[in-house]
mmCIF file of C-alpha atoms and ligand atoms in Angstrom:
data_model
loop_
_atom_site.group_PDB
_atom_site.id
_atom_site.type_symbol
_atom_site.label_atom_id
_atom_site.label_comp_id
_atom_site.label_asym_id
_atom_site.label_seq_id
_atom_site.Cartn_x
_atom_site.Cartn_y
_atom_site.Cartn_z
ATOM 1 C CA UNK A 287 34.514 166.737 -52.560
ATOM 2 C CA UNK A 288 30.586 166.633 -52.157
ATOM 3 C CA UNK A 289 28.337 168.627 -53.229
ATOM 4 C CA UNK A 290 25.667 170.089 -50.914
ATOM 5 C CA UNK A 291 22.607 171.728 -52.873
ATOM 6 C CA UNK A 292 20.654 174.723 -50.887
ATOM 7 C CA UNK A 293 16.926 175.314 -51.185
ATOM 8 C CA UNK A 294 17.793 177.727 -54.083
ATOM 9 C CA UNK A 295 20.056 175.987 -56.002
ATOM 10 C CA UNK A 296 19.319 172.642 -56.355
ATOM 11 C CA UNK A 297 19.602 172.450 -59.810
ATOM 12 C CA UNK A 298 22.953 174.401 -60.053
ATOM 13 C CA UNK A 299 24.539 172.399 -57.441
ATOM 14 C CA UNK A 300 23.273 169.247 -59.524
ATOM 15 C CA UNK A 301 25.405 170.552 -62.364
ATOM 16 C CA UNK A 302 27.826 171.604 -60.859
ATOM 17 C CA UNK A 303 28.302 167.664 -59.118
ATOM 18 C CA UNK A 304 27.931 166.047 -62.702
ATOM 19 C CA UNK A 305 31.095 168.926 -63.853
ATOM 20 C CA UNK A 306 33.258 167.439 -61.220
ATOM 21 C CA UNK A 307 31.411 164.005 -61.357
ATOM 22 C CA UNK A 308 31.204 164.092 -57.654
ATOM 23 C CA UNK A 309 28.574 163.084 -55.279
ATOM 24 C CA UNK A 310 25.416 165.049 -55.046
ATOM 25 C CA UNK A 311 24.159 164.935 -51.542
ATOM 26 C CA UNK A 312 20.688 164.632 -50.789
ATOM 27 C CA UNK A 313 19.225 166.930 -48.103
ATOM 28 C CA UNK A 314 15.498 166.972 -46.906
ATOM 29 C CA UNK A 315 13.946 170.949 -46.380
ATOM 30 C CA UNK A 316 10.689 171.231 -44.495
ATOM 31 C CA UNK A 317 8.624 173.477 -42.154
ATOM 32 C CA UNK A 318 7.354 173.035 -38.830
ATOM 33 C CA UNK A 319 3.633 173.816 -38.489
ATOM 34 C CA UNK A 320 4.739 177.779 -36.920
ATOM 35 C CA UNK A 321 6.583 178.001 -40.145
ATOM 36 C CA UNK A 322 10.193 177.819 -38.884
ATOM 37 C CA UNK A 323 12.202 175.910 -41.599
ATOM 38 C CA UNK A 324 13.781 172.445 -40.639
ATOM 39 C CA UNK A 325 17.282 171.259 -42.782
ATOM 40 C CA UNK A 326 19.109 167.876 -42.629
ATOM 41 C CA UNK A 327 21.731 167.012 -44.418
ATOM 42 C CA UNK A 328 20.918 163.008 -45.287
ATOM 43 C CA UNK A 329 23.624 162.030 -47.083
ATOM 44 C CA UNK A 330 27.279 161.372 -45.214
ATOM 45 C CA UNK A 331 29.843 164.622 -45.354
ATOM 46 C CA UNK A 332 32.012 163.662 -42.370
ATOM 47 C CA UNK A 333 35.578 163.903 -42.956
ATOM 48 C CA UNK A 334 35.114 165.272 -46.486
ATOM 49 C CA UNK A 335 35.079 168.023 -48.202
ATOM 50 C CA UNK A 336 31.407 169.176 -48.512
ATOM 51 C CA UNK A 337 30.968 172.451 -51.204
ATOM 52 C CA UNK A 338 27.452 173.643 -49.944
ATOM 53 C CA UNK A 339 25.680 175.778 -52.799
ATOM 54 C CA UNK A 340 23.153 178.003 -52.014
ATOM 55 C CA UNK A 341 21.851 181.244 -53.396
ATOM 56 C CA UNK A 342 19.867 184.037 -50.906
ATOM 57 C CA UNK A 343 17.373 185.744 -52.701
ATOM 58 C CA UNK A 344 15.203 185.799 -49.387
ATOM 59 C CA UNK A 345 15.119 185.592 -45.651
ATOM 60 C CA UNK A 346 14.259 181.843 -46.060
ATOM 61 C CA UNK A 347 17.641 181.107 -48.161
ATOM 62 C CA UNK A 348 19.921 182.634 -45.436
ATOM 63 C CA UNK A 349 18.266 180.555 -42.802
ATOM 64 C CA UNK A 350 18.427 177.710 -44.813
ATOM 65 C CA UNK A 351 22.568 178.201 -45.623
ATOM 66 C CA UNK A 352 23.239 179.047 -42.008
ATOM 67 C CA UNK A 353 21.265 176.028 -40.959
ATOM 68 C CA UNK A 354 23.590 173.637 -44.034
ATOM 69 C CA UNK A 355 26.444 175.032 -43.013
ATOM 70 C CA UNK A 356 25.379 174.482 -39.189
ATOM 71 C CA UNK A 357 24.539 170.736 -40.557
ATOM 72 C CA UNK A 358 28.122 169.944 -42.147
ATOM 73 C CA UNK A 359 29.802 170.462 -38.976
ATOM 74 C CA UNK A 360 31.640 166.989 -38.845
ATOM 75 C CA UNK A 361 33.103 167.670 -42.217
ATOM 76 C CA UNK A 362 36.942 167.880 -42.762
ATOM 77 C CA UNK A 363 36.360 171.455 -44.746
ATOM 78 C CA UNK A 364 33.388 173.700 -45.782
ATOM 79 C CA UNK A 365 33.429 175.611 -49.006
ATOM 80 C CA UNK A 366 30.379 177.985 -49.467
ATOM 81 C CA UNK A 367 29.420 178.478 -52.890
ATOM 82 C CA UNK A 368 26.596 181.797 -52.519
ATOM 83 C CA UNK A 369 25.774 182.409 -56.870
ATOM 84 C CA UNK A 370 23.688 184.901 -56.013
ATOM 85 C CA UNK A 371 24.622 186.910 -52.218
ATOM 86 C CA UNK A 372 21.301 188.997 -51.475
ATOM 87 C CA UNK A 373 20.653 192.312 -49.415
ATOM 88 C CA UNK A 374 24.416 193.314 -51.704
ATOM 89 C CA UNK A 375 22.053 196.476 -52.356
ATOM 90 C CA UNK A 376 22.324 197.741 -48.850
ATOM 91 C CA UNK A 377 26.162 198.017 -48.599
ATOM 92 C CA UNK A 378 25.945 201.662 -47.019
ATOM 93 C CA UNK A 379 23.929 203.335 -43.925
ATOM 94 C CA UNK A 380 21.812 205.821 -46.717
ATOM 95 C CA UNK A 381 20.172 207.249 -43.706
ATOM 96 C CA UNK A 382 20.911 207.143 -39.530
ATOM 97 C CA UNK A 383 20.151 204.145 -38.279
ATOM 98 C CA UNK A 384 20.098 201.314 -40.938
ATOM 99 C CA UNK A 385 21.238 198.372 -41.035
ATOM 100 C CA UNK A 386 24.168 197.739 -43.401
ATOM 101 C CA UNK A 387 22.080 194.712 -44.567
ATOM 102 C CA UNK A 388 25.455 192.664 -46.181
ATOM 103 C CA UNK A 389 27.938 193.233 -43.532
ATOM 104 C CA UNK A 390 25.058 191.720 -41.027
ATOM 105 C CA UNK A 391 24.748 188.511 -43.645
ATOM 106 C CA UNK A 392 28.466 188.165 -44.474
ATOM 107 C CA UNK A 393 29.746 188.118 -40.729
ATOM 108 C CA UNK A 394 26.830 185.642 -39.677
ATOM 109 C CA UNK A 395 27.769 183.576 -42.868
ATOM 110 C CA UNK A 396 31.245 183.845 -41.824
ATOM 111 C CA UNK A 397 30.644 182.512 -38.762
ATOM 112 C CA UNK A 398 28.018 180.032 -39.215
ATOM 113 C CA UNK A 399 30.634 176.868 -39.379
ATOM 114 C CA UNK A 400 34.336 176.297 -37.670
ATOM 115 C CA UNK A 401 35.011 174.453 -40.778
ATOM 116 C CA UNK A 402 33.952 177.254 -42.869
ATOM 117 C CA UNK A 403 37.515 177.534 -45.001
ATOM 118 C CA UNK A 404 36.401 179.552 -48.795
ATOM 119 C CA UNK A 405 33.268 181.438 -49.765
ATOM 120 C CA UNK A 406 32.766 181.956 -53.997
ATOM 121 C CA UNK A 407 30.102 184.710 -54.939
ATOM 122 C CA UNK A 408 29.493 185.107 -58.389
ATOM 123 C CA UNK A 409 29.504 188.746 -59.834
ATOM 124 C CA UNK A 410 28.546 190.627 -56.572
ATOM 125 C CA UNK A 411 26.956 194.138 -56.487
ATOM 126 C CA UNK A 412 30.078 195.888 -55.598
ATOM 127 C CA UNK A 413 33.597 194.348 -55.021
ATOM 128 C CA UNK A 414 34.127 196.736 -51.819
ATOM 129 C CA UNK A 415 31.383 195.067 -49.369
ATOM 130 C CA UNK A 416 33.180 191.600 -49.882
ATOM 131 C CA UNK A 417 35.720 192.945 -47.111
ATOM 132 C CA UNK A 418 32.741 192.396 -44.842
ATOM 133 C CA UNK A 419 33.473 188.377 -44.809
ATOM 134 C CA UNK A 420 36.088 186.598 -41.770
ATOM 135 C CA UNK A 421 36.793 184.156 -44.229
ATOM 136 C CA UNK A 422 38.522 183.958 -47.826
ATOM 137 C CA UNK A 423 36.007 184.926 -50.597
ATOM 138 C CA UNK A 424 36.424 184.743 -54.265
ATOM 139 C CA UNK A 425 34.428 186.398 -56.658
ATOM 140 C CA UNK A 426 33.427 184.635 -59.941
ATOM 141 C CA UNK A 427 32.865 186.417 -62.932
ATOM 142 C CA UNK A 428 30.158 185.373 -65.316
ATOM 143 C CA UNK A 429 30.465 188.173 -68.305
ATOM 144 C CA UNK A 430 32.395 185.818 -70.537
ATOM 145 C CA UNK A 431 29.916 183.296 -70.486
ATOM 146 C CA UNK A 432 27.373 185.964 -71.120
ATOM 147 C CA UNK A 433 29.562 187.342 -73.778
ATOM 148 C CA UNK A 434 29.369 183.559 -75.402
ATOM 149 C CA UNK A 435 25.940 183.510 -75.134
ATOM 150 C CA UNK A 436 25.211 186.575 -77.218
ATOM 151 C CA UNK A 437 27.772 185.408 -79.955
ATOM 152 C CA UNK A 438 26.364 182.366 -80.487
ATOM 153 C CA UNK A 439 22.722 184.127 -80.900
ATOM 154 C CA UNK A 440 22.879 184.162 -85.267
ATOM 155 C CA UNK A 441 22.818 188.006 -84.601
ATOM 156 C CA UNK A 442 25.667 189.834 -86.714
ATOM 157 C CA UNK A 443 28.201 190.876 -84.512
ATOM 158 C CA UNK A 444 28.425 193.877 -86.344
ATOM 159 C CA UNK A 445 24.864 194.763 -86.119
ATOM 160 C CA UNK A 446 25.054 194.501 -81.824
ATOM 161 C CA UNK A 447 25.668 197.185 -79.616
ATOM 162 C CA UNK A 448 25.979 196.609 -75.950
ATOM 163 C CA UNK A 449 23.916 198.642 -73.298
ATOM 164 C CA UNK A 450 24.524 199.303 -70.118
ATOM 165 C CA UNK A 451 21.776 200.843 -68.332
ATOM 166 C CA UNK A 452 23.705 202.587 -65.580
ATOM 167 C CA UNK A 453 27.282 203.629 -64.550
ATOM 168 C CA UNK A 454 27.060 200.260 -62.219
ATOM 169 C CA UNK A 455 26.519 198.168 -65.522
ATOM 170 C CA UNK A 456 29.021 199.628 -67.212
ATOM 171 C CA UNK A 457 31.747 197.231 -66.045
ATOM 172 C CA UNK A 458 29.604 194.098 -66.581
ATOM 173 C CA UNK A 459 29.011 195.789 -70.174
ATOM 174 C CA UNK A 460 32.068 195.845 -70.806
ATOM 175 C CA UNK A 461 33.248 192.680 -69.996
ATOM 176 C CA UNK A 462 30.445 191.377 -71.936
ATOM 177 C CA UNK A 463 31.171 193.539 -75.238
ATOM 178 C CA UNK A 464 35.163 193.822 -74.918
ATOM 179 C CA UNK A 465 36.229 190.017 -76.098
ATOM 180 C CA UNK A 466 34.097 190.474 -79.019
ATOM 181 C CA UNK A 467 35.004 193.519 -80.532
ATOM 182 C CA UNK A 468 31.176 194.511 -79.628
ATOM 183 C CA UNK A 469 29.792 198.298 -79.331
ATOM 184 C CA UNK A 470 29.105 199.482 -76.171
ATOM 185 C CA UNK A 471 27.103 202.263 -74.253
ATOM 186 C CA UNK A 472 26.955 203.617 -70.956
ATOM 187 C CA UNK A 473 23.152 205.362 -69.885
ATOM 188 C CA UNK A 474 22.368 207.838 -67.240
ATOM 189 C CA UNK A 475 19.915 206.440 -65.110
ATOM 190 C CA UNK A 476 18.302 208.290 -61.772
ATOM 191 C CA UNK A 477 16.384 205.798 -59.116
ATOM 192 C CA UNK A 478 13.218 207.749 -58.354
ATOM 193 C CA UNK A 479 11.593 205.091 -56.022
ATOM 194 C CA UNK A 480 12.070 201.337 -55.878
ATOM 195 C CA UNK A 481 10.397 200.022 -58.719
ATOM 196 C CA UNK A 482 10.470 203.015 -61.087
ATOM 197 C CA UNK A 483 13.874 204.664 -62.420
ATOM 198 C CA UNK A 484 14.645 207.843 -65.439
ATOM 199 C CA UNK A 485 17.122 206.687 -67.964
ATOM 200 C CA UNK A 486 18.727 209.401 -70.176
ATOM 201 C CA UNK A 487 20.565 208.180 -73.394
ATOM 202 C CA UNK A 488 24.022 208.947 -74.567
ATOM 203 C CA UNK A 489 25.013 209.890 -77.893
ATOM 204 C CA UNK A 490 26.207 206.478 -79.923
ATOM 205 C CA UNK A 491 23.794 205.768 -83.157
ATOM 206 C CA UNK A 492 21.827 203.060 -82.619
ATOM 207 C CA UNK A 493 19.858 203.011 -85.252
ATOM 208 C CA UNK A 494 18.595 199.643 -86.836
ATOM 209 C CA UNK A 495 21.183 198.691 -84.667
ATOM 210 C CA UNK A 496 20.563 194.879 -82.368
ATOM 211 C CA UNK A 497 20.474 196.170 -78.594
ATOM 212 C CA UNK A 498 21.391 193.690 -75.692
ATOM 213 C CA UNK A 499 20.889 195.642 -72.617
ATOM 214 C CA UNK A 500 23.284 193.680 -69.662
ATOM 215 C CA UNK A 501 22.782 193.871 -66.126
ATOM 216 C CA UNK A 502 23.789 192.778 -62.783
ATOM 217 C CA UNK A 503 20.555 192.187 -61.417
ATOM 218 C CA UNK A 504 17.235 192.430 -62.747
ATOM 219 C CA UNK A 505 14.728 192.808 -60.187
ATOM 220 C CA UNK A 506 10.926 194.448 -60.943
ATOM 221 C CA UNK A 507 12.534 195.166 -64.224
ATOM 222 C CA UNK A 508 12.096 199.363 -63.908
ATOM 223 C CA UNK A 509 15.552 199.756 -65.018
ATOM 224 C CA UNK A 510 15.613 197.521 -68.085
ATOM 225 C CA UNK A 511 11.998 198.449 -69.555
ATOM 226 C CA UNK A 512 13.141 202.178 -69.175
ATOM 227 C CA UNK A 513 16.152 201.006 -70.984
ATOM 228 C CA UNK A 514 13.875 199.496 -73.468
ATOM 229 C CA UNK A 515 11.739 202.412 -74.081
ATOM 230 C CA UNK A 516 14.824 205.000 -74.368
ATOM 231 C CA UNK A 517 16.204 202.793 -77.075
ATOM 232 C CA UNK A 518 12.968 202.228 -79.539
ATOM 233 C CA UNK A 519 12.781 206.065 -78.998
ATOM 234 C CA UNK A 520 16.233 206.041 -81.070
ATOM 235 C CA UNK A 521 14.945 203.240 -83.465
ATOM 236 C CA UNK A 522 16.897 200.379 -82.626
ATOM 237 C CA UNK A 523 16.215 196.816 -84.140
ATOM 238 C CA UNK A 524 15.387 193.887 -81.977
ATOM 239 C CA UNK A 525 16.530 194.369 -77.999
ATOM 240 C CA UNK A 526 17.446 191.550 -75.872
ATOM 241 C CA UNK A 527 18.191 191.506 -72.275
ATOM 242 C CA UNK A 528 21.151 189.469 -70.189
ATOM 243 C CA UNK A 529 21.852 189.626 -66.721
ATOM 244 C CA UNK A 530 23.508 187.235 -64.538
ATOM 245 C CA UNK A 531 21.443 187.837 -61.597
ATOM 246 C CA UNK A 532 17.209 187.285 -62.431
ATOM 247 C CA UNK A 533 15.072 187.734 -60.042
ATOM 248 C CA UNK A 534 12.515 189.040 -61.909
ATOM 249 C CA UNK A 535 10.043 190.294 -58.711
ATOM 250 C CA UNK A 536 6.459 191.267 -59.303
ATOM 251 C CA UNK A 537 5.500 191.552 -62.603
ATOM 252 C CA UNK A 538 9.200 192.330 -63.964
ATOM 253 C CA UNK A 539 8.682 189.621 -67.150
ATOM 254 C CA UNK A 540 5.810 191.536 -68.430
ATOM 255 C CA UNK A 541 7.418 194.895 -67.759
ATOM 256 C CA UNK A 542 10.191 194.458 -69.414
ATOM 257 C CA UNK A 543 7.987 192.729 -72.611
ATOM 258 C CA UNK A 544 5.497 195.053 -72.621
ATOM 259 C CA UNK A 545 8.471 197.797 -73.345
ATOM 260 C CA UNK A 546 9.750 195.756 -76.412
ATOM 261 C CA UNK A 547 12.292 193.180 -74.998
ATOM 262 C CA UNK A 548 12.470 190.699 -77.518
ATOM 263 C CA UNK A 549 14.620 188.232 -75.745
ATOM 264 C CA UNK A 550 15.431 187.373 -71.515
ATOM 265 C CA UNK A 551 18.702 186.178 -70.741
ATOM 266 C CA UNK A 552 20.136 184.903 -67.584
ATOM 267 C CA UNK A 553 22.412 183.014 -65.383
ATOM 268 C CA UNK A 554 21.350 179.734 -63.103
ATOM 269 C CA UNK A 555 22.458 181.929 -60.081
ATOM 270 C CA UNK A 556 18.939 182.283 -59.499
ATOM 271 C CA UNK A 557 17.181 179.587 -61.296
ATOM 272 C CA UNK A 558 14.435 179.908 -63.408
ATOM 273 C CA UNK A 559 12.979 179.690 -66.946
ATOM 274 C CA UNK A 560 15.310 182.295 -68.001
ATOM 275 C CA UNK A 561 18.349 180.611 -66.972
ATOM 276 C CA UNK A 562 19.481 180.371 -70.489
ATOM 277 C CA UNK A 563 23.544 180.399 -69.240
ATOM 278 C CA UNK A 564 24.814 178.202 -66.743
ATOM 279 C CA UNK A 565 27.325 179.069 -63.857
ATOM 280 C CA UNK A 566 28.247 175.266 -63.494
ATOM 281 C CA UNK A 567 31.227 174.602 -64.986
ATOM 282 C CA UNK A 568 32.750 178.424 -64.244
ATOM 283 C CA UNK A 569 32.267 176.868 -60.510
ATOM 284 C CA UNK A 570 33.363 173.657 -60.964
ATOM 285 C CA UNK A 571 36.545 174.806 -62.430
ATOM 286 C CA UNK A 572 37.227 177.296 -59.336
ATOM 287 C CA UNK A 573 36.523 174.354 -56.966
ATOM 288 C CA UNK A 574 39.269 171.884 -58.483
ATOM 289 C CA UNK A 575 41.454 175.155 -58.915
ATOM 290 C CA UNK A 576 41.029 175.801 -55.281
ATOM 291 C CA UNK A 577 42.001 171.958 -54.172
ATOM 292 C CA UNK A 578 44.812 171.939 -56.396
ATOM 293 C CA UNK A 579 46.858 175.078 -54.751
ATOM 294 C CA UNK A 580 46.145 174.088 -51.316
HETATM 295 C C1 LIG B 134 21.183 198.500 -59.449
HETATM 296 O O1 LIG B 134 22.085 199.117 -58.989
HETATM 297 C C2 LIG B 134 21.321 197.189 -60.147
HETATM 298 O O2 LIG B 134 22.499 197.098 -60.870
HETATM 299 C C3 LIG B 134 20.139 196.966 -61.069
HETATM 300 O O3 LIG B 134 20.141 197.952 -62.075
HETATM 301 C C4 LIG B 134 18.865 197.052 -60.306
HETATM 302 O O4 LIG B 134 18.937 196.247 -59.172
HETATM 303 C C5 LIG B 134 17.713 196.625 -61.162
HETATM 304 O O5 LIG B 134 16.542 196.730 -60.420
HETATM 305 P P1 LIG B 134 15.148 196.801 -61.125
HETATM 306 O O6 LIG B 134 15.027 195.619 -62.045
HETATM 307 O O7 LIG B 134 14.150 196.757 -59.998
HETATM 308 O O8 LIG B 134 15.080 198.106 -61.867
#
């Protein structure tokens, strides 16, 4: 097996290579002058087993997986490891004549390579539009390591109560709470426009109480510093903030501060300075599960 890091996940697909102390092969990623993105694979995948990791949080990142995927043709078998699949938001026509923006990316995705054999997503926005993919996808599910996180925080587990910000959290929340013996809460929220959202509370005491408010994605942050607001308004003690998915758009980190957020948490699905839990080994351990049962 080699592994074949994207433009978005370079990091995580380094990780992921030193799990499974594999090779890490090194691509180059450039632009032509009229901006059109140029990918090469440098490093030798023919006849193996190349596991190409790549997240698509933009236009760019699709290009750039179709175009690795394109690139690993002479390899024996192509696994597609996508942490974070993109444009999972627009998994229904909401009015005549849209685009259902994920079965568009999942069929091009599933026919981007002949090789193309296993696609792994990591907690996607709904299990449903995964029947959108020609090829056998997995879904990965990050809560537990989440959960972990939290519990190994110093906070008393007694003194933590688990929010989830909408019925769509409420899974992930959970997940996250369940193993631990943790409170949880379910919130009403209503989307009024796409960065700003109304929240209404539910009826569990939260008072003095630790608050980590969990997430799929966070994106501008609307839905977690409304969140935040509705629980000071009900006194709680210091609220933290996971999500497996940060993309944390516009001015999100502020947002979400400015409302009280003590703490960011989130997943290496999308990498950045908040990528406090990583998705390495959950992937590694799928990939060698995955070569042993064939
Ligand atoms: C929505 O259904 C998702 O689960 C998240 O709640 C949403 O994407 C968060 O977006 P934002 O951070 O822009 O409020």
């Amino acid at each position: 097996m080699k592994i074949v890091p994207g433009t978005a996940s370079q990091a995580l697909g380094a990780r992921i290579a030193a799990e499974l102390s594999c090779e890490l092969v090194a691509c180059e990623f450039k632009r032509f002058p009229d901006g059109e993105l140029y990918t090469r694979i440098t490093g030798d995948v023919e006849g193996e087993h190349a596991v190409i990791v790549q997240s698509i949080r933009s236009d760019s990142d699709l290009v750039a997986l179709l175009q690795l995927l394109d690139a690993a043709e002479d390899a024996s078998k192509i696994t597609a490891v996508i942490p974070y699949l993109g444009y999972a938001r627009q998994d229904k026509r909401f009015k005549p004549g849209e685009a259902v923006s994920i079965r568009a990316i999942a069929r091009s995705i599933s026919y981007g390579a002949p090789a193309l054999d296993t696609v792994y997503v990591v907690n996607v926005h709904d299990h449903a539009e995964l029947r959108y993919f020609q090829v056998a996808v997995h879904e990965l599910d990050a809560s537990p390591l989440i959960g972990n996180y939290i519990m190994n925080m110093g906070i008393e587990p007694a003194s933590v109560v688990v929010i989830a910000p909408d019925e769509g959290a409420a899974e992930l929340a959970r997940a996250v709470a369940a193993p631990y013996g943790l409170d949880y809460e379910v919130m009403e929220k209503k989307r009024l426009t796409g960065e700003e959202v109304e929240i209404k509370p539910k009826e569990l005491s939260i008072d003095g109480k630790n608050i980590v408010i969990v997430d799929d994605i966070i994106s501008t942050g609307g839905t977690i510093a409304e969140a935040t607001k509705r629980m000071r308004e009900r006194n709680a003690g210091d609220i933290y903030v996971a999500c497996v998915h940060g993309l944390f758009v516009q001015n999100a980190i502020l947002r979400m501060l400015h409302a009280g957020v003590k703490e960011i948490i989130s997943t290496d699905t999308v990498e950045s300075v908040f990528s406090r839990v990583s998705i390495a080994e959950l992937v590694a351990k799928e990939l060698e599960r995955g070569v042993e049962v064939q």
